[in-house]
Coordinates of C-alpha atoms and ligand atoms in Angstrom, one line a residue:
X1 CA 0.0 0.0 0.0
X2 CA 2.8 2.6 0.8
X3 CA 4.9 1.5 -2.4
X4 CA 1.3 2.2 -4.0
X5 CA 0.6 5.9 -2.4
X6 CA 4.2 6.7 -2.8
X7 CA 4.0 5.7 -6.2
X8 CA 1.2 7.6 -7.1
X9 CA 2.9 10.8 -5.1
X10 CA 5.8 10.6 -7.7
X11 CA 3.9 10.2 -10.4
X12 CA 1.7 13.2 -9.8
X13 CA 5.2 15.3 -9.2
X14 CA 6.0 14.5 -12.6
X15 CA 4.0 16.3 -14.5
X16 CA 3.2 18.6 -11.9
X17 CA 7.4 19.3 -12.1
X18 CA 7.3 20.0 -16.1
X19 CA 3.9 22.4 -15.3
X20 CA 6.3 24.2 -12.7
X21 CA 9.0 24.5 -15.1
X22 CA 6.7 25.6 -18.2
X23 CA 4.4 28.2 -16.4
X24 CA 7.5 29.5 -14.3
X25 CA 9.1 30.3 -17.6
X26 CA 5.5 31.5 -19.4
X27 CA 4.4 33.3 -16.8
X28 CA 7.5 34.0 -14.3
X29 CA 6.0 32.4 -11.3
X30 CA 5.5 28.7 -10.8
X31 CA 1.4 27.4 -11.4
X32 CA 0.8 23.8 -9.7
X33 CA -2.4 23.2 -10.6
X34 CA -3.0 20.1 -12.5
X35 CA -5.5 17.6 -13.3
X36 CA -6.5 15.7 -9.7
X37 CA -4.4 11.7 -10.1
X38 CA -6.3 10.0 -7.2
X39 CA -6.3 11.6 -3.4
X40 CA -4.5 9.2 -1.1
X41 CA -1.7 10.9 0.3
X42 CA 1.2 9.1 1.3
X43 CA 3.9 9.5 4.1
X44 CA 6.4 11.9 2.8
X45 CA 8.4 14.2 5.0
X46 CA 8.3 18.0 4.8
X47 CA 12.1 18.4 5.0
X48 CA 13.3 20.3 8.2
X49 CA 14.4 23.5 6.4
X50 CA 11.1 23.9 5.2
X51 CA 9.2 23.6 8.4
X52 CA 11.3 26.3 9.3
X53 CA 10.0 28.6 6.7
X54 CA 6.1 27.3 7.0
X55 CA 6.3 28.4 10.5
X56 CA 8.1 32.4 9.4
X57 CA 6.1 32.1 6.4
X58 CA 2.8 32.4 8.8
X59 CA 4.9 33.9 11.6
X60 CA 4.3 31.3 14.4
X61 CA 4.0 32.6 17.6
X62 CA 3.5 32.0 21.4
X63 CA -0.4 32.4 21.0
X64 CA -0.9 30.8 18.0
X65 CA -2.6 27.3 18.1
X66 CA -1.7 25.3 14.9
X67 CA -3.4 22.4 13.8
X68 CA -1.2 20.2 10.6
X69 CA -3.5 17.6 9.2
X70 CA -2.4 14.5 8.1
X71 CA 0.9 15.1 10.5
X72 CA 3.0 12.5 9.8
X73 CA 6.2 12.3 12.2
X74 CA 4.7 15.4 14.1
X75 CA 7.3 17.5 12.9
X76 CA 5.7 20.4 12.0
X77 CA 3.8 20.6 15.2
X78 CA 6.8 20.0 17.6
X79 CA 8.9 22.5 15.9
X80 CA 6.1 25.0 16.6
X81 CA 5.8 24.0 20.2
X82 CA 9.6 23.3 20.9
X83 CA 10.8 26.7 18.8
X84 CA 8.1 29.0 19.0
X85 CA 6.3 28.7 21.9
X86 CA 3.1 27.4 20.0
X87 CA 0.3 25.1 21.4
X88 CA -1.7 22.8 19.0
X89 CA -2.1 19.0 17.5
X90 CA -1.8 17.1 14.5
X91 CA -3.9 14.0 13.4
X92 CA -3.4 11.9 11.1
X93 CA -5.1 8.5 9.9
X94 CA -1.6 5.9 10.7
X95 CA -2.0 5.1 14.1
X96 CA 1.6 3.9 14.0
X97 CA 3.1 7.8 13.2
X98 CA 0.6 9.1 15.8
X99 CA 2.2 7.2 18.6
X100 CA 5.7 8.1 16.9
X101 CA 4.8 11.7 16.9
X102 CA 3.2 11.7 20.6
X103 CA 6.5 9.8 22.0
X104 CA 8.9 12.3 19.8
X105 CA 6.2 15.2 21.8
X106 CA 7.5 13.7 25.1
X107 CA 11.1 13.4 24.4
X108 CA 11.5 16.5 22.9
X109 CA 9.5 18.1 26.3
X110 CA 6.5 19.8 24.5
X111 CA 4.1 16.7 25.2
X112 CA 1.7 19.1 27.0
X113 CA 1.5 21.9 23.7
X114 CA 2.2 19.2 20.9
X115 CA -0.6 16.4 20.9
X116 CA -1.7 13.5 17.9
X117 CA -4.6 11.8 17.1
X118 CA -5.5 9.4 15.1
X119 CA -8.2 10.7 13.2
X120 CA -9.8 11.7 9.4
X121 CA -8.4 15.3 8.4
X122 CA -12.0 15.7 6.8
X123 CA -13.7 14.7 10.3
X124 CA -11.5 17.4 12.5
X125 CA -12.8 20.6 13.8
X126 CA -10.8 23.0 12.8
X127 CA -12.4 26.0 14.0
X128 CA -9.3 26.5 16.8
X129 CA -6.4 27.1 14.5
X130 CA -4.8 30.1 14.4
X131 CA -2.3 28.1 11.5
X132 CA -3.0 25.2 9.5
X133 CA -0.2 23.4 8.0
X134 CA -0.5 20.9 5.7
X135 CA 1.2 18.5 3.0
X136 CA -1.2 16.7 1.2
X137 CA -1.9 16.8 -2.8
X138 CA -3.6 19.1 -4.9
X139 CA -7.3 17.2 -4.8
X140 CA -7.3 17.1 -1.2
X141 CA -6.3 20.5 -0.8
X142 CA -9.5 21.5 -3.3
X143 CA -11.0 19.6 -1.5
X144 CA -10.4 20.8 2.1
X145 CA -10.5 24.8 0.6
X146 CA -14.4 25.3 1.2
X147 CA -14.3 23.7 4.9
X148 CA -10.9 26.3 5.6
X149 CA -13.3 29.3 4.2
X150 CA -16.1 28.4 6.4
X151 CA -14.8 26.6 9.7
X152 CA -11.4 29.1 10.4
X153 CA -11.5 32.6 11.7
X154 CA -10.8 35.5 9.5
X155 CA -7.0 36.1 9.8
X156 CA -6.1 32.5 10.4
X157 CA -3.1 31.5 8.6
X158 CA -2.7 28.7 6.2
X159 CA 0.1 27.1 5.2
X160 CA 0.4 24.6 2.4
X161 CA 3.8 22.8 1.5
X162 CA 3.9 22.2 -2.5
X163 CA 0.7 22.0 -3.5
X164 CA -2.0 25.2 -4.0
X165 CA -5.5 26.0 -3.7
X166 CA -6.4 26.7 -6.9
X167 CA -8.3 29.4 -7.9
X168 CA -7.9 31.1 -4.6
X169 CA -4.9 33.1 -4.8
X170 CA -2.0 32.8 -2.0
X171 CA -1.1 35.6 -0.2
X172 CA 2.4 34.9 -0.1
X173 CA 5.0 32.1 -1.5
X174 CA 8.3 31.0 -1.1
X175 CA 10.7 28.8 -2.8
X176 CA 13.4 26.8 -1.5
X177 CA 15.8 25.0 -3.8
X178 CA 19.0 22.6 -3.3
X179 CA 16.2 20.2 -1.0
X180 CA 17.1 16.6 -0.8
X181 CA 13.4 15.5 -1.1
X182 CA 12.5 11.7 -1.4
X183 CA 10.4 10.5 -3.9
X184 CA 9.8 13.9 -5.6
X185 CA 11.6 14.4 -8.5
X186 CA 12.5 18.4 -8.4
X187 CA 14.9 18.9 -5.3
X188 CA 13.3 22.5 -4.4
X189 CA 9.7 22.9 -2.1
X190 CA 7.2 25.9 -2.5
X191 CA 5.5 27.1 0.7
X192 CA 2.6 28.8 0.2
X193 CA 0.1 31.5 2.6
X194 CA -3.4 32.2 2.7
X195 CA -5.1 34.3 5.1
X196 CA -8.5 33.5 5.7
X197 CA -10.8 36.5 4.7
X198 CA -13.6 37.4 6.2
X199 CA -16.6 37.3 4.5
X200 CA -17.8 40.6 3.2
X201 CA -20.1 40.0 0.4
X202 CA -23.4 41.5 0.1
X203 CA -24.9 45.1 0.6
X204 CA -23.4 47.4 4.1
X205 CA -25.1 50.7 5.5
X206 CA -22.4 52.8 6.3
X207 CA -22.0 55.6 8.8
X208 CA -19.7 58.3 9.5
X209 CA -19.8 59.8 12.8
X210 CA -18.8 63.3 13.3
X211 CA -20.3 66.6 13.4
X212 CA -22.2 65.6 10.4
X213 CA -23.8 62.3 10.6
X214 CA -23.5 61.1 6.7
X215 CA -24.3 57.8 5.6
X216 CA -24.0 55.4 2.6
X217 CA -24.9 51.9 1.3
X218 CA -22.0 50.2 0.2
X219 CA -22.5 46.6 -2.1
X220 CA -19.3 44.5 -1.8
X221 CA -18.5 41.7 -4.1
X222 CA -16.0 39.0 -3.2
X223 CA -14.2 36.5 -4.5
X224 CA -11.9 34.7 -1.5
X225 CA -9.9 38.0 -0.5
X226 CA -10.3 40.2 -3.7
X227 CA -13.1 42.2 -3.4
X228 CA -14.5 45.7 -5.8
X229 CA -17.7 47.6 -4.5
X230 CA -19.9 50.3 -5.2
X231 CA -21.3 53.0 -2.5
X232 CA -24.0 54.6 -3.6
X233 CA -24.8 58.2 -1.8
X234 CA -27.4 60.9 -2.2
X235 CA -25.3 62.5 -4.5
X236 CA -24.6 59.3 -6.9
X237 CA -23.2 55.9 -7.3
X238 CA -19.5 55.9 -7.3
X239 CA -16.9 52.5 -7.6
X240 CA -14.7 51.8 -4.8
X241 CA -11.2 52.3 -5.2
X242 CA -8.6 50.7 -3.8
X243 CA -10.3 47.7 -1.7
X244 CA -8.6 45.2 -0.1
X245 CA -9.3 42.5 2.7
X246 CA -6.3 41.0 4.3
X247 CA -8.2 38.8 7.5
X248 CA -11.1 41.1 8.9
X249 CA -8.9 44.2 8.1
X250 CA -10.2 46.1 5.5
X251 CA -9.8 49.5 3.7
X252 CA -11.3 50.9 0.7
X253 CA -11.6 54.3 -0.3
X254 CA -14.7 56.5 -1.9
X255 CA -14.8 59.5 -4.2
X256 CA -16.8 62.2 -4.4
X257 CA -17.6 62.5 -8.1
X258 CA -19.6 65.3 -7.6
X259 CA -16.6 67.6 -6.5
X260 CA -14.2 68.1 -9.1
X261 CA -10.4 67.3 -7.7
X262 CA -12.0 66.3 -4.5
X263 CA -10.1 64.1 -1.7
X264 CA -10.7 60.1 -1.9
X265 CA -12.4 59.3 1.6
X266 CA -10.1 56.7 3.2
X267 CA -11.8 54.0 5.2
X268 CA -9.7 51.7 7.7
X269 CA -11.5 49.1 9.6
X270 CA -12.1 45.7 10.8
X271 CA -15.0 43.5 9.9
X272 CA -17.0 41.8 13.2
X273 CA -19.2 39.5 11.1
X274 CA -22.2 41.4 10.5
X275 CA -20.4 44.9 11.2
X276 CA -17.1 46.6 10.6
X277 CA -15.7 49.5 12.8
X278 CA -12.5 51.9 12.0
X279 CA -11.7 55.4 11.1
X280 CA -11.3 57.3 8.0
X281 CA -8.2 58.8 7.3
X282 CA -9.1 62.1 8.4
X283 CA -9.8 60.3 11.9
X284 CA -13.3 60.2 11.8
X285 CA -14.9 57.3 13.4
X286 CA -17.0 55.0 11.2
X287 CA -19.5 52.1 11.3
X288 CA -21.4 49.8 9.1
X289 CA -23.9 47.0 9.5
X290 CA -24.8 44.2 7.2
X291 CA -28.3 44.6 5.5
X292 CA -30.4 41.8 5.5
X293 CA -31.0 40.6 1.8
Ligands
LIG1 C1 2.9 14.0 2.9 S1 2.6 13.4 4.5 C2 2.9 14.9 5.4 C3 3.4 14.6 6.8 C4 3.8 15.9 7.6 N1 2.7 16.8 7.7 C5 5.0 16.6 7.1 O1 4.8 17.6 6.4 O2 6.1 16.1 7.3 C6 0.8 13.3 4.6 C7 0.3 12.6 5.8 O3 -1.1 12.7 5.7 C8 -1.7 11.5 6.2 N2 -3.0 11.4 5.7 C9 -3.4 11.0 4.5 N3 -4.8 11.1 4.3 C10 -5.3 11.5 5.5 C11 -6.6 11.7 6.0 N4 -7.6 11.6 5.3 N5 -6.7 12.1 7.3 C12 -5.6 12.2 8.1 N6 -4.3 12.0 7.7 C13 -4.2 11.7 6.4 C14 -0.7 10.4 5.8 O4 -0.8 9.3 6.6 C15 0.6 11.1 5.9 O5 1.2 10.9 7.1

């Protein structure tokens, strides 16, 4: 069975390795995505050096709770509790590398903020993460990408080793070449961040607090972190300029097409679910809440 998985593992590099090389040299960056070859993912190790840049990549931290599904040896958890102070677990389905990864937990003293279980990565709650790791294959990851959008916080931090999500674009990306990698047959790893967004889609009454009281309705479309809108005010309809959603921060700015050469209204804020909250860049305080569609 492992012969098998692995098998299938290197044979899905293959191809995915010429697509790397071809769209890094059409398109300057490397593209993973490829057709899906089968979704059992085999043991492979995430070499040690890049752990090391999963855990900067999503700057791992003393309060940060990271979950890594399908966890292997544990590695990536134990490094994150033994280096940077970070509680968390990893499950995985071999009850064999569970026990492996809960005695390496004891030995290496972090038994207490590095725990394993043996369970399905699709049956796992992953609604405490702070960071999710993972090393898996490009179907499961597809797979897994509308559970991450729906069970994690905005803000939460994942982290994929090799493989992408997709359409949804990653917020950052590393590469690290000269890797002695078994099975795979290119010796260099991508890392690759997303950071959950929050979910901003659909129409917002806005208000600006002040002196004068003014208000708007803004319409926000989404798709994963990109999003465009348009306010609409007494004096007009105007597009948003300059949006962008990083987590539950957001900022966008308005014009005033009515004025001729007037200022761009700068919002800063933070989305609460149904509300957001932050300050213009003139200071002013504002607000908006979610209309009911
Ligand atoms: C490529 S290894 C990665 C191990 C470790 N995360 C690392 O990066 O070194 C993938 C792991 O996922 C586990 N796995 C595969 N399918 C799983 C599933 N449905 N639920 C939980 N674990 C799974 C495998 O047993 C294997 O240990």
């Amino acid at each position: 069975m492992r012969r098998r998985c692995l098998l299938a593992f290197a044979l899905f590099a293959v191809p995915v390795a010429a697509a790397h090389a071809q769209s890094s040299a059409s398109t300057g960056g490397p593209d993973l995505r490829s057709p899906t070859q089968g979704d059992e993912v085999p043991y492979i190790q995430t070499p040690q050096a890049v752990v090391d840049k999963m855990l900067d990549l999503a700057e791992v931290g003393p309060d940060d709770f990271l979950i890594d599904l399908g966890s292997g040896d544990g590695r990536i958890v134990i490094t994150a509790a033994q280096e940077r102070g970070a509680r968390g677990f990893g499950i995985d389905l071999d009850t064999g590398l569970v026990e492996t990864s809960n005695a390496a937990a004891r030995r290496a003293g972090v038994a207490e903020r590095a725990r394993f279980f043996a369970r399905d990565l699709f049956d796992t709650d992953l609604r405490e993460a702070t960071v999710l790791t993972m090393y898996l294959l490009p179907a499961v990851n597809l797979q897994l990408r509308p559970r991450l959008l729906a069970q994690l916080k905005p803000g939460t931090r994942v982290v994929s080793h090799d493989w992408d999500m997709g359409e949804w674009r990653p917020d950052a990306k590393a590469v690290l070449e000269g890797l002695t990698k078994p099975v795979m047959p290119i010796q260099a790893s991508t890392v690759y961040l997303w950071i959950v967004p929050a979910k901003v889609a659909g129409a917002w009454k806005v208000q600006l607090k002040g002196a004068t009281q003014e208000s708007m309705e803004i319409e926000f479309a989404q798709r994963f972190q990109e999003i465009s809108g348009v306010a609409r005010r007494e004096r007009g309809r105007t597009l948003l300029q300059s949006a962008h959603l990083r987590g539950a921060e957001i900022r966008f700015a308005v014009i005033d097409e009515t004025r001729r050469q007037s200022e761009p209204l700068h919002f800063f804020g933070r989305v609460f679910g149904d509300t957001m909250e932050g300050t213009t860049g003139a200071g002013r305080r504002w607000r908006a809440e979610r209309k009911n569609s």
